[in-house]
Amino acid sequence: MITGKDNPRIKYIKKLLDKSSFRNSEKKFVAEGLRAVKECNRFGTINQLYISSGYEEKMSENSELSDVYNEIKADIKETVKDDIFNKISDTKSPQGILAIVYMPEVNPDAIYEKKNASVLVLDEVRDPGNIGTIIRTAQGMGFDAVIFSKGCADIYQPKIVRSTMGSLLKVPCIKLENDLKTELENIKKLGFTIYATALNNSVSITEIIFDEKAAIIIGNEANGISDEAFLMSDQNITIPMKNGLESYNASVAASILMYEAGKKQ
Amino acid sequence: MITGKDNPRIKYIKKLLDKSSFRNSEKKFVAEGLRAVKECNRFGTINQLYISSGYEEKMSENSELSDVYNEIKADIKETVKDDIFNKISDTKSPQGILAIVYMPEVNPDAIYEKKNASVLVLDEVRDPGNIGTIIRTAQGMGFDAVIFSKGCADIYQPKIVRSTMGSLLKVPCIKLENDLKTELENIKKLGFTIYATALNNSVSITEIIFDEKAAIIIGNEANGISDEAFLMSDQNITIPMKNGLESYNASVAASILMYEAGKKQ
């Protein structure tokens, strides 16, 4: 059992939780809570599994908890003393289980070359709650990928991992290193039609029949779609909006567009 | 200028922020931040307006800020010393402006008697973020009302007021005092067809044509629709869901259903 806060494994978990650059160089992230750990095991590969001493006690009385623990294959499985576990936990009421998970390998070219493909493009979307909701919805709507511009919130941060509950392993997530305009030019050459939510020269989503290869851009919560990305749009779309509302929440707009695009398949 | 934390007006604001029972008995709530205050002034009636001393200074340099302040009609307009203002603020970085707003009068019977009406029914929806998003979307989709069961989070709590930015004054919000089943029986007698998201005996939302009078139930984030409400359903609906996803976020499900129901009008 790990009993000291200076234990190198504890420090490693803490660094993965806190630093996106460290997560990227290690190609790993932390998933916390029973449901997130279960889903990560279902859709991905777990590297290390940690439970608190309190959780270990609960396992002796609850066969469901011990079954989950025993079924997970991991290079390291270790128990951590409650007070140390609670200190590294990112949540207010820790459930007592967390896993270090390998980031999935994503091959954008294989996705872009498909004959029929729908991708969602997030242009500087910042709110972790929105991003988590959008990734889950993309899974359910059968989207082939979600593309994140450099200015988006990091998808492997604890809050997003928790809220997506495994979807970020199921839906290919493409984090751009290029600027967004270059990527949009790239996928346009590969046959994608680019759709953007915008008011001018737009057609209502209720009238749109999406092309076989469709890329839909969702803009930043406060400022909408960036000028650079907007210039690449082939078709602007509006969502019907009554009673003086000025905009829908980014995750609502994304969900409605993905729902309609999902009908084409 | 108010300079003391024991000032009765400061205590009054604090109590309105903290206690839903006090908000209900006073029939007032607090809106904080420039955008929320502006929207509340646009769609409702402001009783008292408070700015911080720092905000007052900014107004002398920024005519937009002072125009907003001057245009708002309120029984009381007062400046509060920065440190006191920051203490009562519900946000991490206070903008320095808040208003006490009258709760709107809602007449459910007038809504229920309309020939063509769409209402959304929230059954124990707890997450303030979901509720805020749903109210805004209901405004945009032209819904006639949102009905809240007793177990829902209080819509006049600071976080929801802030996130809805005035929509809760624009969309009639009906907070039930009866149990939900009684209300559903009531509106059924008045000609409403009750729709519920559920898997058994259901039809896909893509196949549904909503009736002129439609009430759509959205369930609790963890447990879905309660048994009592479920028994009242005339038509169960599913939203297409691929790739092993188990459920959509409550605000996503609500948005897609409202979007489709909005097409009938």
Tab-separated table of C-alpha atoms in Angstrom, chain A:
chain	number	residue	atom	x	y	z
A	1	MET	CA	0.000	0.000	0.000
A	2	ILE	CA	1.187	3.526	-0.837
A	3	THR	CA	1.240	5.571	2.357
A	4	GLY	CA	3.445	8.576	1.539
A	5	LYS	CA	2.622	11.634	-0.532
A	6	ASP	CA	6.180	11.747	-1.913
A	7	ASN	CA	5.854	8.295	-3.452
A	8	PRO	CA	6.994	8.593	-7.105
A	9	ARG	CA	3.782	7.016	-8.414
A	10	ILE	CA	1.670	9.580	-6.545
A	11	LYS	CA	3.810	12.361	-7.988
A	12	TYR	CA	3.374	10.867	-11.460
A	13	ILE	CA	-0.439	10.785	-11.143
A	14	LYS	CA	-0.480	14.366	-9.844
A	15	LYS	CA	1.635	15.582	-12.766
A	16	LEU	CA	-0.630	13.810	-15.278
A	17	LEU	CA	-3.665	15.446	-13.662
A	18	ASP	CA	-2.142	18.922	-13.619
A	19	LYS	CA	-0.062	19.320	-16.786
A	20	SER	CA	-1.374	18.888	-20.319
A	21	SER	CA	2.196	19.007	-21.724
A	22	PHE	CA	3.164	16.070	-19.494
A	23	ARG	CA	0.051	14.142	-20.560
A	24	ASN	CA	0.984	14.715	-24.202
A	25	SER	CA	4.603	13.629	-23.799
A	26	GLU	CA	3.626	10.513	-21.805
A	27	LYS	CA	0.619	9.823	-24.077
A	28	LYS	CA	-1.429	8.999	-20.981
A	29	PHE	CA	-4.198	10.595	-18.930
A	30	VAL	CA	-6.008	9.981	-15.647
A	31	ALA	CA	-9.621	8.776	-15.400
A	32	GLU	CA	-11.266	8.997	-11.987
A	33	GLY	CA	-14.428	7.395	-10.613
A	34	LEU	CA	-15.968	3.971	-11.154
A	35	ARG	CA	-17.977	4.783	-14.244
A	36	ALA	CA	-15.136	6.586	-16.061
A	37	VAL	CA	-12.675	3.790	-15.202
A	38	LYS	CA	-15.115	1.105	-16.404
A	39	GLU	CA	-15.765	2.911	-19.670
A	40	CYS	CA	-12.043	3.540	-20.258
A	41	ASN	CA	-11.451	-0.181	-19.744
A	42	ARG	CA	-14.263	-0.962	-22.176
A	43	PHE	CA	-13.091	1.341	-24.964
A	44	GLY	CA	-9.343	1.687	-24.295
A	45	THR	CA	-6.281	0.336	-22.514
A	46	ILE	CA	-5.506	0.938	-18.866
A	47	ASN	CA	-1.892	1.257	-17.799
A	48	GLN	CA	-2.173	1.617	-14.003
A	49	LEU	CA	-5.093	1.188	-11.603
A	50	TYR	CA	-5.272	2.739	-8.114
A	51	ILE	CA	-7.868	2.350	-5.377
A	52	SER	CA	-8.080	3.938	-1.936
A	53	SER	CA	-7.850	1.861	1.231
A	54	GLY	CA	-11.522	2.683	1.898
A	55	TYR	CA	-12.450	1.394	-1.540
A	56	GLU	CA	-10.540	-1.818	-0.866
A	57	GLU	CA	-12.621	-2.349	2.263
A	58	LYS	CA	-15.851	-1.722	0.352
A	59	MET	CA	-14.776	-4.328	-2.234
A	60	SER	CA	-14.808	-7.063	0.391
A	61	GLU	CA	-18.536	-6.432	0.891
A	62	ASN	CA	-19.550	-5.567	-2.669
A	63	SER	CA	-18.855	-8.159	-5.332
A	64	GLU	CA	-19.680	-5.749	-8.176
A	65	LEU	CA	-16.851	-3.443	-7.114
A	66	SER	CA	-14.373	-6.306	-6.736
A	67	ASP	CA	-15.436	-7.833	-10.083
A	68	VAL	CA	-14.681	-4.557	-11.887
A	69	TYR	CA	-11.299	-4.326	-10.160
A	70	ASN	CA	-10.353	-7.926	-10.928
A	71	GLU	CA	-11.450	-7.775	-14.566
A	72	ILE	CA	-9.256	-4.796	-15.411
A	73	LYS	CA	-5.851	-5.702	-16.841
A	74	ALA	CA	-3.173	-3.194	-15.870
A	75	ASP	CA	0.634	-3.208	-15.541
A	76	ILE	CA	0.319	-1.860	-12.011
A	77	LYS	CA	-2.520	-2.273	-9.497
A	78	GLU	CA	-2.023	-0.625	-6.156
A	79	THR	CA	-3.894	0.549	-3.067
A	80	VAL	CA	-3.346	4.098	-1.768
A	81	LYS	CA	-4.017	5.203	1.795
A	82	ASP	CA	-7.254	7.210	1.998
A	83	ASP	CA	-5.780	10.564	2.965
A	84	ILE	CA	-3.186	10.415	0.175
A	85	PHE	CA	-5.823	9.306	-2.365
A	86	ASN	CA	-8.116	12.167	-1.366
A	87	LYS	CA	-5.272	14.643	-1.799
A	88	ILE	CA	-4.567	13.692	-5.415
A	89	SER	CA	-8.240	13.339	-6.326
A	90	ASP	CA	-9.671	16.014	-8.590
A	91	THR	CA	-13.184	15.633	-7.167
A	92	LYS	CA	-14.829	16.895	-3.978
A	93	SER	CA	-16.109	13.450	-2.927
A	94	PRO	CA	-13.579	10.955	-4.288
A	95	GLN	CA	-15.011	7.536	-5.146
A	96	GLY	CA	-11.641	5.940	-4.405
A	97	ILE	CA	-10.758	4.545	-7.833
A	98	LEU	CA	-8.637	6.015	-10.617
A	99	ALA	CA	-6.763	4.737	-13.639
A	100	ILE	CA	-3.921	5.906	-15.817
A	101	VAL	CA	-5.116	5.318	-19.367
A	102	TYR	CA	-3.208	5.265	-22.664
A	103	MET	CA	-4.271	7.991	-25.095
A	104	PRO	CA	-5.801	6.298	-28.126
A	105	GLU	CA	-3.898	6.334	-31.426
A	106	VAL	CA	-5.837	8.305	-34.007
A	107	ASN	CA	-5.132	8.170	-37.725
A	108	PRO	CA	-6.731	11.268	-39.259
A	109	ASP	CA	-5.830	10.281	-42.840
A	110	ALA	CA	-7.775	7.020	-42.612
A	111	ILE	CA	-10.823	9.009	-41.464
A	112	TYR	CA	-10.439	11.748	-44.070
A	113	GLU	CA	-10.165	9.185	-46.889
A	114	LYS	CA	-13.461	7.474	-46.089
A	115	LYS	CA	-16.112	7.772	-48.798
A	116	ASN	CA	-18.768	8.816	-46.307
A	117	ALA	CA	-17.580	10.729	-43.268
A	118	SER	CA	-18.945	13.301	-40.853
A	119	VAL	CA	-16.558	15.300	-38.707
A	120	LEU	CA	-17.215	18.064	-36.196
A	121	VAL	CA	-14.672	20.877	-35.995
A	122	LEU	CA	-14.385	22.851	-32.748
A	123	ASP	CA	-12.922	26.314	-33.272
A	124	GLU	CA	-11.603	27.608	-29.930
A	125	VAL	CA	-14.324	26.011	-27.826
A	126	ARG	CA	-13.198	26.645	-24.252
A	127	ASP	CA	-15.766	25.371	-21.789
A	128	PRO	CA	-14.935	21.876	-20.475
A	129	GLY	CA	-18.629	21.148	-19.893
A	130	ASN	CA	-19.457	21.960	-23.516
A	131	ILE	CA	-16.567	19.862	-24.831
A	132	GLY	CA	-17.510	16.854	-22.702
A	133	THR	CA	-21.137	17.036	-23.825
A	134	ILE	CA	-20.142	17.441	-27.476
A	135	ILE	CA	-17.811	14.405	-27.455
A	136	ARG	CA	-20.520	12.192	-25.909
A	137	THR	CA	-23.089	13.409	-28.429
A	138	ALA	CA	-20.624	12.829	-31.303
A	139	GLN	CA	-20.324	9.199	-30.199
A	140	GLY	CA	-24.093	8.687	-30.132
A	141	MET	CA	-24.648	10.434	-33.462
A	142	GLY	CA	-22.050	8.188	-35.125
A	143	PHE	CA	-19.630	10.971	-36.014
A	144	ASP	CA	-16.295	9.812	-37.446
A	145	ALA	CA	-14.146	12.353	-35.608
A	146	VAL	CA	-14.062	15.565	-33.613
A	147	ILE	CA	-11.303	17.975	-34.607
A	148	PHE	CA	-10.005	20.437	-31.965
A	149	SER	CA	-8.273	23.687	-32.933
A	150	LYS	CA	-5.221	24.647	-30.880
A	151	GLY	CA	-7.239	27.127	-28.812
A	152	CYS	CA	-9.725	24.524	-27.512
A	153	ALA	CA	-9.611	23.307	-23.904
A	154	ASP	CA	-7.473	20.156	-23.538
A	155	ILE	CA	-9.738	17.101	-23.809
A	156	TYR	CA	-7.621	15.003	-21.436
A	157	GLN	CA	-8.115	17.354	-18.474
A	158	PRO	CA	-9.795	15.620	-15.507
A	159	LYS	CA	-13.160	17.378	-15.809
A	160	ILE	CA	-13.620	16.457	-19.465
A	161	VAL	CA	-12.401	12.867	-18.971
A	162	ARG	CA	-14.926	12.462	-16.169
A	163	SER	CA	-17.853	13.979	-18.039
A	164	THR	CA	-17.273	12.098	-21.310
A	165	MET	CA	-17.134	8.758	-19.479
A	166	GLY	CA	-15.108	6.910	-22.095
A	167	SER	CA	-16.498	8.599	-25.217
A	168	LEU	CA	-13.145	10.246	-25.857
A	169	LEU	CA	-11.697	6.787	-26.431
A	170	LYS	CA	-14.579	5.767	-28.688
A	171	VAL	CA	-14.771	8.884	-30.878
A	172	PRO	CA	-11.506	9.682	-32.685
A	173	CYS	CA	-10.404	13.063	-31.305
A	174	ILE	CA	-7.963	14.947	-33.510
A	175	LYS	CA	-5.989	17.661	-31.714
A	176	LEU	CA	-4.541	20.017	-34.319
A	177	GLU	CA	-0.930	21.094	-34.303
A	178	ASN	CA	-1.401	23.124	-37.505
A	179	ASP	CA	-3.624	26.141	-37.599
A	180	LEU	CA	-7.274	25.406	-38.326
A	181	LYS	CA	-7.312	27.063	-41.762
A	182	THR	CA	-4.570	24.711	-43.044
A	183	GLU	CA	-6.485	21.670	-41.809
A	184	LEU	CA	-9.726	22.873	-43.381
A	185	GLU	CA	-7.917	23.455	-46.716
A	186	ASN	CA	-6.521	19.938	-46.396
A	187	ILE	CA	-9.841	18.199	-45.821
A	188	LYS	CA	-11.531	20.309	-48.498
A	189	LYS	CA	-9.045	18.916	-51.030
A	190	LEU	CA	-10.022	15.439	-49.828
A	191	GLY	CA	-13.643	16.085	-50.760
A	192	PHE	CA	-15.208	17.500	-47.591
A	193	THR	CA	-17.894	20.162	-47.770
A	194	ILE	CA	-17.395	22.690	-44.962
A	195	TYR	CA	-20.472	23.871	-43.036
A	196	ALA	CA	-20.427	26.742	-40.569
A	197	THR	CA	-23.098	28.146	-38.257
A	198	ALA	CA	-23.483	31.776	-39.289
A	199	LEU	CA	-26.278	34.217	-40.075
A	200	ASN	CA	-25.213	35.731	-43.399
A	201	ASN	CA	-25.920	33.939	-46.702
A	202	SER	CA	-27.197	31.027	-44.691
A	203	VAL	CA	-29.764	28.275	-45.138
A	204	SER	CA	-31.854	26.890	-42.283
A	205	ILE	CA	-30.688	23.537	-40.922
A	206	THR	CA	-34.217	22.250	-41.602
A	207	GLU	CA	-33.540	22.655	-45.369
A	208	ILE	CA	-30.008	21.238	-45.509
A	209	ILE	CA	-29.141	17.830	-46.945
A	210	PHE	CA	-25.579	17.218	-45.843
A	211	ASP	CA	-23.020	15.935	-48.376
A	212	GLU	CA	-21.465	12.469	-47.944
A	213	LYS	CA	-18.277	14.051	-46.633
A	214	ALA	CA	-19.291	16.795	-44.217
A	215	ALA	CA	-17.246	18.906	-41.808
A	216	ILE	CA	-19.283	21.114	-39.449
A	217	ILE	CA	-17.600	23.996	-37.626
A	218	ILE	CA	-18.748	25.122	-34.159
A	219	GLY	CA	-17.296	28.403	-32.910
A	220	ASN	CA	-16.098	29.838	-29.623
A	221	GLU	CA	-18.735	30.413	-26.915
A	222	ALA	CA	-18.362	34.209	-26.882
A	223	ASN	CA	-17.021	35.106	-30.322
A	224	GLY	CA	-18.380	32.432	-32.661
A	225	ILE	CA	-16.380	31.119	-35.608
A	226	SER	CA	-13.010	32.751	-36.296
A	227	ASP	CA	-12.623	34.797	-39.501
A	228	GLU	CA	-10.018	32.378	-40.847
A	229	ALA	CA	-12.228	29.339	-40.461
A	230	PHE	CA	-15.283	31.221	-41.669
A	231	LEU	CA	-13.608	32.000	-45.005
A	232	MET	CA	-13.377	28.256	-45.660
A	233	SER	CA	-17.138	27.676	-45.264
A	234	ASP	CA	-18.947	26.273	-48.321
A	235	GLN	CA	-22.379	26.517	-46.723
A	236	ASN	CA	-23.542	28.650	-43.831
A	237	ILE	CA	-26.279	27.235	-41.641
A	238	THR	CA	-28.686	28.760	-39.142
A	239	ILE	CA	-30.742	27.005	-36.486
A	240	PRO	CA	-34.286	28.411	-36.122
A	241	MET	CA	-34.269	30.881	-33.249
A	242	LYS	CA	-37.370	32.626	-31.911
A	243	ASN	CA	-38.374	35.145	-29.232
A	244	GLY	CA	-35.271	37.328	-29.417
A	245	LEU	CA	-32.726	34.696	-28.336
A	246	GLU	CA	-29.284	35.752	-29.554
A	247	SER	CA	-27.509	32.402	-29.649
A	248	TYR	CA	-27.753	28.796	-28.558
A	249	ASN	CA	-25.230	27.235	-26.220
A	250	ALA	CA	-22.325	25.742	-28.253
A	251	SER	CA	-23.170	22.196	-27.180
A	252	VAL	CA	-26.836	22.649	-28.131
A	253	ALA	CA	-25.930	23.999	-31.598
A	254	ALA	CA	-23.441	21.142	-32.089
A	255	SER	CA	-25.995	18.546	-30.992
A	256	ILE	CA	-28.716	19.740	-33.354
A	257	LEU	CA	-26.306	19.900	-36.307
A	258	MET	CA	-24.913	16.435	-35.559
A	259	TYR	CA	-28.435	15.078	-35.166
A	260	GLU	CA	-29.435	16.374	-38.597
A	261	ALA	CA	-26.154	15.274	-40.196
A	262	GLY	CA	-26.622	11.841	-38.631
A	263	LYS	CA	-29.813	11.394	-40.658
A	264	LYS	CA	-27.841	11.182	-43.925
A	265	GLN	CA	-26.113	7.941	-42.997
